[in-house]
């Protein structure tokens, strides 16, 4: 964990978190929405902006898509600058999965190579890595990160122990989705540099959630989503490559600008609706007006309070430190023993809680335990957690 991160979040957990006033969200207010993490959510002005762009596109498709390519460049600059990334190595894609696909398909693996990741890897990315390894005839390995996690140092040690002389690429999450833990990517990358291992950081959740400076992270590649915590329209992700990889990193869809340079290749990936990319710059500006640091601190304080409250209410072992030092805007909490513990039952439980209580929150199995993952965003209220506690208590009674 970087010192910056620790210093910023070593606040005490207050019991009252002052809401930040914002414009309305597109969400149905009758739903207790505690699952920002899955698909994000959008404020009305960003949604309307995208709709206006779509109208413009449909009114004059050739003019919009062909003659005004500079629009993508403008959006790319705004978003890259917000994320501390050089826009010359920054390309939009539809989502983080596509971003990971671009990177791993741009690397030449041979049979002695190994692709390494952790047992906390996002399942969709796991399948993608398995497929790439199988096509290349190289190996794919996950090393275990057991729960609970107590500190960043233990994870750094696990990475260091797991790398072998066959490891060509480490794929590491910045925020591991299911466990909702922020991994110490700076230290991990340092180890990989010393051992000559390439690093791809999967930052699907990090933009908008963490105070991110991609150049400082120092990976070989960094991919992320804008439709989660930047609250951009769905279909906005990106790939960033360090300078030494600009020439060899290509989009999944290779088209006219092949070998004309990184940004040209990414800016044209065949005919598509680019309005999510363009409107992602609007979402960045929306957050800037409120202050991204303010948003992040609010969400972190709120989810830390929710985490601690649930752990105390249910009397369960925390899976990450309750001081919030290893989480961003999400927290994963063990369910009481009498709640579902297996994946199939957990998924049914999610639907049951939604239908009965209009609470949207993910329940799933993680390392053999039933868990719930909480998200905090500006629309989240402390009373939302009370609704969840009441719903679980009704179920258990
Ligand atoms: C770590 C991680 N990687 C990749 C993804 C996939 O994101 P997308 O479905 O937008 O491609 C997610 C989604 O939650 C994730 O958490």
Coordinates of N, CA, C and O in Angstrom, one line a residue, residues 9-130:
X9 N -6.3 7.7 4.1 CA -7.4 6.9 4.6 C -7.3 6.5 6.1 O -8.0 5.6 6.5
X10 N -6.3 7.1 6.8 CA -6.2 6.6 8.2 C -7.1 7.5 9.1 O -6.8 7.7 10.2
X11 N -8.2 7.9 8.6 CA -9.2 8.6 9.4 C -9.9 7.7 10.3 O -10.0 6.5 10.1
X12 N -10.5 8.2 11.4 CA -11.3 7.4 12.2 C -12.7 7.3 11.7 O -13.1 8.2 10.9
X13 N -13.4 6.2 12.0 CA -14.7 6.0 11.5 C -15.7 6.8 12.3 O -16.0 6.4 13.4
X14 N -16.3 7.8 11.7 CA -17.3 8.5 12.5 C -18.6 7.8 12.2 O -18.8 7.0 11.3
X15 N -19.6 8.1 13.1 CA -20.9 7.3 13.0 C -21.8 8.1 12.1 O -22.8 7.6 11.6
X16 N -21.5 9.4 11.8 CA -22.4 10.1 10.9 C -21.6 10.6 9.7 O -20.7 11.4 9.9
X17 N -22.0 10.2 8.6 CA -21.3 10.6 7.4 C -22.2 11.6 6.6 O -23.3 11.2 6.2
X18 N -21.7 12.8 6.5 CA -22.5 13.9 5.9 C -22.6 13.6 4.4 O -21.6 13.5 3.7
X19 N -23.9 13.5 4.0 CA -24.1 13.3 2.5 C -23.6 14.5 1.7 O -23.6 15.7 2.2
X20 N -23.1 14.3 0.5 CA -22.7 15.4 -0.4 C -23.9 15.5 -1.4 O -24.3 14.6 -2.0
X21 N -24.4 16.7 -1.5 CA -25.6 17.0 -2.4 C -25.1 16.8 -3.8 O -24.1 17.4 -4.2
X22 N -25.9 16.1 -4.6 CA -25.6 16.0 -6.1 C -26.9 16.1 -6.8 O -28.0 16.0 -6.3
X23 N -26.7 16.3 -8.1 CA -27.9 16.2 -9.0 C -28.5 14.8 -9.0 O -27.8 13.9 -8.5
X24 N -29.7 14.6 -9.5 CA -30.3 13.3 -9.5 C -29.5 12.2 -10.3 O -28.8 12.5 -11.2
X25 N -29.7 11.0 -9.9 CA -29.1 9.8 -10.6 C -30.2 9.2 -11.4 O -31.4 9.4 -11.2
X26 N -29.8 8.3 -12.3 CA -30.8 7.7 -13.2 C -31.5 6.5 -12.4 O -32.5 6.0 -12.9
X27 N -30.9 6.1 -11.3 CA -31.4 5.0 -10.5 C -32.9 5.2 -10.1 O -33.2 6.3 -9.7
X28 N -33.6 4.1 -10.0 CA -35.0 4.1 -9.4 C -34.8 4.3 -7.9 O -34.3 3.5 -7.2
X29 N -35.4 5.4 -7.4 CA -35.2 5.7 -6.0 C -35.9 4.7 -5.0 O -35.7 4.7 -3.8
X30 N -36.8 3.9 -5.6 CA -37.5 2.9 -4.7 C -36.6 1.7 -4.4 O -37.0 0.9 -3.6
X31 N -35.5 1.6 -5.1 CA -34.6 0.5 -4.8 C -33.4 1.0 -3.9 O -32.9 2.0 -4.1
X32 N -33.1 0.1 -2.9 CA -32.0 0.3 -2.1 C -30.8 -0.2 -2.9 O -30.6 -1.4 -2.9
X33 N -30.0 0.7 -3.5 CA -29.0 0.2 -4.4 C -27.6 0.2 -3.8 O -27.0 1.2 -3.6
X34 N -27.2 -1.0 -3.4 CA -25.9 -1.1 -2.8 C -24.9 -1.9 -3.6 O -23.9 -2.5 -3.2
X35 N -25.1 -1.9 -4.9 CA -24.2 -2.6 -5.9 C -23.7 -1.7 -7.0 O -23.8 -2.0 -8.2
X36 N -23.1 -0.5 -6.6 CA -22.5 0.3 -7.6 C -21.4 -0.4 -8.3 O -21.1 -0.2 -9.5
X37 N -20.7 -1.3 -7.6 CA -19.5 -2.0 -8.1 C -19.7 -2.8 -9.4 O -18.8 -2.8 -10.2
X38 N -20.9 -3.3 -9.6 CA -21.1 -4.2 -10.8 C -21.1 -3.4 -12.1 O -20.3 -3.6 -12.9
X39 N -22.0 -2.5 -12.2 CA -22.2 -1.7 -13.4 C -22.2 -0.2 -13.3 O -22.6 0.5 -14.2
X40 N -21.8 0.3 -12.1 CA -21.8 1.7 -11.9 C -23.2 2.2 -11.9 O -24.2 1.5 -11.7
X41 N -23.3 3.5 -12.0 CA -24.6 4.2 -12.2 C -24.3 5.6 -12.7 O -23.1 6.1 -12.6
X42 N -25.3 6.3 -13.3 CA -25.0 7.5 -14.0 C -25.9 8.7 -13.5 O -27.1 8.4 -13.1
X43 N -25.3 9.9 -13.4 CA -26.2 11.0 -13.1 C -26.9 11.4 -14.3 O -26.5 11.1 -15.5
X44 N -28.0 12.2 -14.1 CA -28.9 12.5 -15.3 C -28.2 13.3 -16.3 O -28.3 13.1 -17.5
X45 N -27.3 14.3 -15.9 CA -26.7 15.2 -16.9 C -25.7 14.4 -17.8 O -25.6 14.7 -19.0
X46 N -25.0 13.4 -17.3 CA -24.1 12.6 -18.1 C -24.9 11.8 -19.1 O -24.6 11.6 -20.3
X47 N -26.0 11.2 -18.5 CA -26.9 10.4 -19.4 C -27.5 11.2 -20.5 O -27.4 10.9 -21.7
X48 N -28.0 12.4 -20.2 CA -28.6 13.3 -21.2 C -27.5 13.7 -22.2 O -27.8 13.9 -23.4
X49 N -26.3 14.0 -21.7 CA -25.2 14.4 -22.7 C -25.0 13.3 -23.7 O -24.9 13.5 -24.9
X50 N -25.0 12.0 -23.2 CA -24.7 10.9 -24.2 C -25.9 10.8 -25.1 O -25.7 10.6 -26.3
X51 N -27.1 11.0 -24.6 CA -28.3 10.9 -25.5 C -28.2 12.0 -26.6 O -28.5 11.7 -27.8
X52 N -27.8 13.2 -26.2 CA -27.7 14.3 -27.2 C -26.6 13.9 -28.2 O -26.8 14.2 -29.4
X53 N -25.5 13.3 -27.8 CA -24.5 12.9 -28.7 C -25.0 11.9 -29.7 O -24.7 11.9 -30.9
X54 N -25.8 10.9 -29.2 CA -26.4 9.9 -30.0 C -27.3 10.5 -31.1 O -27.3 10.1 -32.2
X55 N -28.0 11.5 -30.7 CA -28.9 12.2 -31.7 C -28.1 12.8 -32.8 O -28.4 12.8 -33.9
X56 N -27.0 13.5 -32.3 CA -26.1 14.1 -33.3 C -25.5 13.1 -34.2 O -25.5 13.4 -35.5
X57 N -25.1 12.0 -33.7 CA -24.5 11.0 -34.5 C -25.5 10.5 -35.6 O -25.2 10.4 -36.8
X58 N -26.8 10.2 -35.1 CA -27.8 9.7 -36.0 C -28.2 10.7 -37.0 O -28.7 10.4 -38.1
X59 N -28.1 12.0 -36.7 CA -28.5 13.0 -37.6 C -27.6 13.1 -38.8 O -28.0 13.5 -39.9
X60 N -26.3 12.8 -38.6 CA -25.3 12.9 -39.6 C -24.2 12.0 -39.4 O -23.1 12.4 -39.0
X61 N -24.4 10.7 -39.6 CA -23.4 9.7 -39.2 C -22.0 9.9 -39.8 O -21.0 9.8 -39.0
X62 N -21.9 10.2 -41.0 CA -20.6 10.3 -41.7 C -19.9 11.5 -41.1 O -18.7 11.4 -40.7
X63 N -20.6 12.6 -40.9 CA -20.0 13.8 -40.4 C -19.4 13.5 -39.0 O -18.3 13.9 -38.6
X64 N -20.3 12.9 -38.2 CA -19.9 12.6 -36.7 C -18.8 11.7 -36.6 O -17.8 11.9 -35.9
X65 N -18.9 10.5 -37.3 CA -17.9 9.5 -37.1 C -16.6 9.6 -38.0 O -15.5 9.2 -37.6
X66 N -16.8 10.2 -39.2 CA -15.7 10.2 -40.1 C -14.9 11.6 -40.1 O -13.7 11.6 -40.1
X67 N -15.7 12.7 -40.2 CA -15.0 14.0 -40.4 C -14.6 14.5 -39.0 O -13.7 15.3 -39.0
X68 N -15.2 14.1 -37.9 CA -14.8 14.7 -36.7 C -14.2 13.7 -35.7 O -14.5 13.6 -34.6
X69 N -13.1 13.1 -36.2 CA -12.4 12.1 -35.4 C -11.7 12.8 -34.2 O -11.4 12.2 -33.2
X70 N -11.5 14.1 -34.3 CA -10.9 14.9 -33.2 C -11.6 14.8 -31.9 O -11.1 15.0 -30.8
X71 N -12.9 14.5 -32.0 CA -13.7 14.4 -30.7 C -13.2 13.3 -29.8 O -13.1 13.4 -28.6
X72 N -12.8 12.2 -30.4 CA -12.2 11.1 -29.6 C -10.9 11.5 -29.0 O -10.6 11.3 -27.8
X73 N -10.1 12.3 -29.8 CA -8.8 12.7 -29.3 C -9.1 13.7 -28.1 O -8.4 13.6 -27.0
X74 N -10.0 14.6 -28.2 CA -10.3 15.5 -27.1 C -10.7 14.7 -25.8 O -10.2 15.0 -24.7
X75 N -11.6 13.8 -26.0 CA -12.1 13.0 -24.8 C -10.9 12.2 -24.2 O -10.8 12.1 -23.0
X76 N -10.1 11.6 -25.1 CA -8.9 10.9 -24.6 C -8.0 11.7 -23.8 O -7.6 11.3 -22.7
X77 N -7.8 13.0 -24.2 CA -6.9 13.8 -23.4 C -7.5 14.2 -22.1 O -6.8 14.2 -21.1
X78 N -8.8 14.5 -22.0 CA -9.4 14.8 -20.7 C -9.3 13.6 -19.8 O -8.9 13.8 -18.6
X79 N -9.7 12.4 -20.2 CA -9.7 11.3 -19.4 C -8.3 10.8 -19.0 O -8.0 10.5 -17.8
X80 N -7.4 10.8 -19.9 CA -6.0 10.4 -19.6 C -5.4 11.4 -18.6 O -4.7 11.0 -17.6
X81 N -5.7 12.7 -18.7 CA -5.1 13.6 -17.8 C -5.7 13.4 -16.4 O -4.9 13.5 -15.4
X82 N -7.0 13.2 -16.3 CA -7.6 12.9 -15.0 C -6.9 11.7 -14.3 O -6.8 11.6 -13.1
X83 N -6.5 10.7 -15.1 CA -6.0 9.5 -14.6 C -4.4 9.5 -14.5 O -3.8 8.5 -14.1
X84 N -3.8 10.6 -14.8 CA -2.4 10.7 -14.7 C -1.7 9.9 -15.7 O -0.6 9.3 -15.4
X85 N -2.3 9.8 -16.9 CA -1.7 8.9 -17.9 C -1.3 9.8 -19.2 O -2.0 10.7 -19.5
X86 N -0.2 9.4 -19.8 CA 0.2 10.1 -21.0 C -0.8 9.7 -22.1 O -1.0 8.5 -22.4
X87 N -1.5 10.7 -22.7 CA -2.5 10.3 -23.7 C -2.0 9.6 -25.0 O -2.7 9.0 -25.7
X88 N -0.6 9.7 -25.2 CA -0.1 9.0 -26.3 C -0.1 7.5 -26.2 O 0.1 6.7 -27.1
X89 N -0.3 7.0 -24.9 CA -0.4 5.6 -24.7 C -1.7 5.1 -24.2 O -1.8 4.1 -23.5
X90 N -2.7 6.0 -24.4 CA -4.0 5.7 -23.8 C -5.1 5.5 -24.9 O -5.2 6.4 -25.8
X91 N -5.7 4.4 -24.9 CA -6.8 4.1 -25.9 C -8.1 3.7 -25.3 O -8.0 2.9 -24.3
X92 N -9.2 4.1 -25.9 CA -10.5 3.7 -25.4 C -10.8 2.3 -25.9 O -10.4 1.9 -27.0
X93 N -11.4 1.5 -25.0 CA -12.1 0.2 -25.4 C -13.4 0.2 -24.8 O -13.8 1.1 -24.0
X94 N -14.2 -0.9 -25.0 CA -15.5 -1.0 -24.5 C -15.6 -1.3 -23.0 O -16.5 -0.9 -22.3
X95 N -14.6 -2.1 -22.5 CA -14.7 -2.5 -21.1 C -13.3 -3.1 -20.7 O -12.5 -3.3 -21.6
X96 N -13.2 -3.3 -19.4 CA -11.9 -3.8 -19.0 C -11.5 -5.2 -19.5 O -10.4 -5.5 -19.8
X97 N -12.5 -6.0 -19.7 CA -12.3 -7.4 -20.3 C -11.6 -7.2 -21.6 O -10.6 -7.9 -21.9
X98 N -12.2 -6.4 -22.5 CA -11.6 -6.1 -23.8 C -10.2 -5.6 -23.6 O -9.3 -6.0 -24.4
X99 N -10.0 -4.7 -22.7 CA -8.6 -4.2 -22.4 C -7.6 -5.3 -22.1 O -6.5 -5.3 -22.7
X100 N -8.0 -6.2 -21.2 CA -7.1 -7.3 -20.9 C -6.8 -8.1 -22.1 O -5.7 -8.5 -22.4
X101 N -7.9 -8.3 -22.9 CA -7.7 -9.1 -24.1 C -6.7 -8.5 -25.1 O -5.9 -9.2 -25.7
X102 N -6.8 -7.1 -25.2 CA -5.9 -6.4 -26.1 C -4.4 -6.7 -25.7 O -3.6 -7.0 -26.5
X103 N -4.2 -6.6 -24.4 CA -2.8 -6.7 -23.9 C -2.3 -8.2 -24.1 O -1.3 -8.4 -24.7
X104 N -3.1 -9.1 -23.6 CA -2.5 -10.5 -23.6 C -2.4 -11.1 -25.0 O -1.6 -11.9 -25.2
X105 N -3.3 -10.6 -25.9 CA -3.2 -11.0 -27.3 C -2.1 -10.3 -28.0 O -1.7 -10.7 -29.1
X106 N -1.5 -9.3 -27.4 CA -0.4 -8.6 -28.0 C 1.0 -9.1 -27.6 O 2.0 -8.7 -28.1
X107 N 1.0 -10.0 -26.6 CA 2.2 -10.6 -26.1 C 2.5 -11.9 -26.8 O 1.6 -12.7 -26.9
X108 N 3.7 -12.1 -27.1 CA 4.1 -13.4 -27.7 C 4.6 -14.3 -26.6 O 5.7 -14.1 -26.1
X109 N 3.8 -15.4 -26.3 CA 4.2 -16.3 -25.2 C 4.8 -17.5 -25.9 O 4.3 -18.0 -27.0
X110 N 5.9 -18.1 -25.3 CA 6.3 -19.4 -25.8 C 6.0 -20.5 -24.8 O 5.5 -20.2 -23.7
X111 N 6.3 -21.7 -25.2 CA 5.8 -22.9 -24.4 C 6.4 -22.9 -23.0 O 5.8 -23.5 -22.1
X112 N 7.5 -22.3 -22.8 CA 8.1 -22.3 -21.4 C 7.6 -21.2 -20.5 O 7.9 -21.2 -19.3
X113 N 6.8 -20.3 -21.1 CA 6.3 -19.2 -20.3 C 5.2 -19.5 -19.4 O 4.4 -20.5 -19.7
X114 N 5.0 -18.6 -18.4 CA 3.9 -18.8 -17.5 C 3.2 -17.5 -17.4 O 3.8 -16.4 -17.2
X115 N 1.8 -17.5 -17.4 CA 1.0 -16.3 -17.0 C 0.6 -16.6 -15.6 O 0.0 -17.6 -15.3
X116 N 0.9 -15.6 -14.7 CA 0.6 -15.8 -13.3 C -0.4 -14.8 -12.9 O -0.4 -13.6 -13.3
X117 N -1.3 -15.2 -12.0 CA -2.2 -14.2 -11.4 C -2.6 -14.8 -10.0 O -2.0 -15.8 -9.5
X118 N -3.6 -14.2 -9.3 CA -3.9 -14.6 -8.0 C -5.3 -15.3 -8.0 O -6.1 -15.2 -8.9
X119 N -5.5 -16.0 -6.9 CA -6.8 -16.7 -6.7 C -8.0 -15.7 -6.6 O -9.1 -16.1 -6.7
X120 N -7.7 -14.4 -6.4 CA -8.8 -13.4 -6.4 C -9.1 -12.9 -7.7 O -9.9 -11.9 -7.9
X121 N -8.5 -13.4 -8.8 CA -8.7 -12.8 -10.2 C -10.2 -12.8 -10.5 O -10.9 -13.7 -10.1
X122 N -10.6 -11.8 -11.2 CA -12.0 -11.7 -11.7 C -12.3 -12.9 -12.6 O -11.5 -13.2 -13.5
X123 N -13.4 -13.6 -12.4 CA -13.6 -14.9 -13.1 C -13.6 -14.7 -14.7 O -13.0 -15.6 -15.4
X124 N -14.1 -13.6 -15.2 CA -14.1 -13.4 -16.6 C -12.7 -13.3 -17.2 O -12.4 -13.8 -18.2
X125 N -11.9 -12.6 -16.4 CA -10.5 -12.5 -16.8 C -9.7 -13.8 -16.7 O -8.9 -14.2 -17.5
X126 N -10.1 -14.6 -15.7 CA -9.5 -15.9 -15.5 C -9.7 -16.8 -16.8 O -8.8 -17.4 -17.3
X127 N -11.0 -16.7 -17.3 CA -11.3 -17.6 -18.5 C -10.5 -17.1 -19.7 O -10.0 -17.9 -20.5
X128 N -10.4 -15.7 -19.8 CA -9.6 -15.2 -20.9 C -8.1 -15.6 -20.8 O -7.5 -16.0 -21.8
X129 N -7.6 -15.5 -19.6 CA -6.1 -15.9 -19.5 C -5.9 -17.4 -19.8 O -5.0 -17.8 -20.4
X130 N -6.9 -18.2 -19.3 CA -6.8 -19.7 -19.6 C -6.8 -19.9 -21.1 O -6.0 -20.7 -21.6

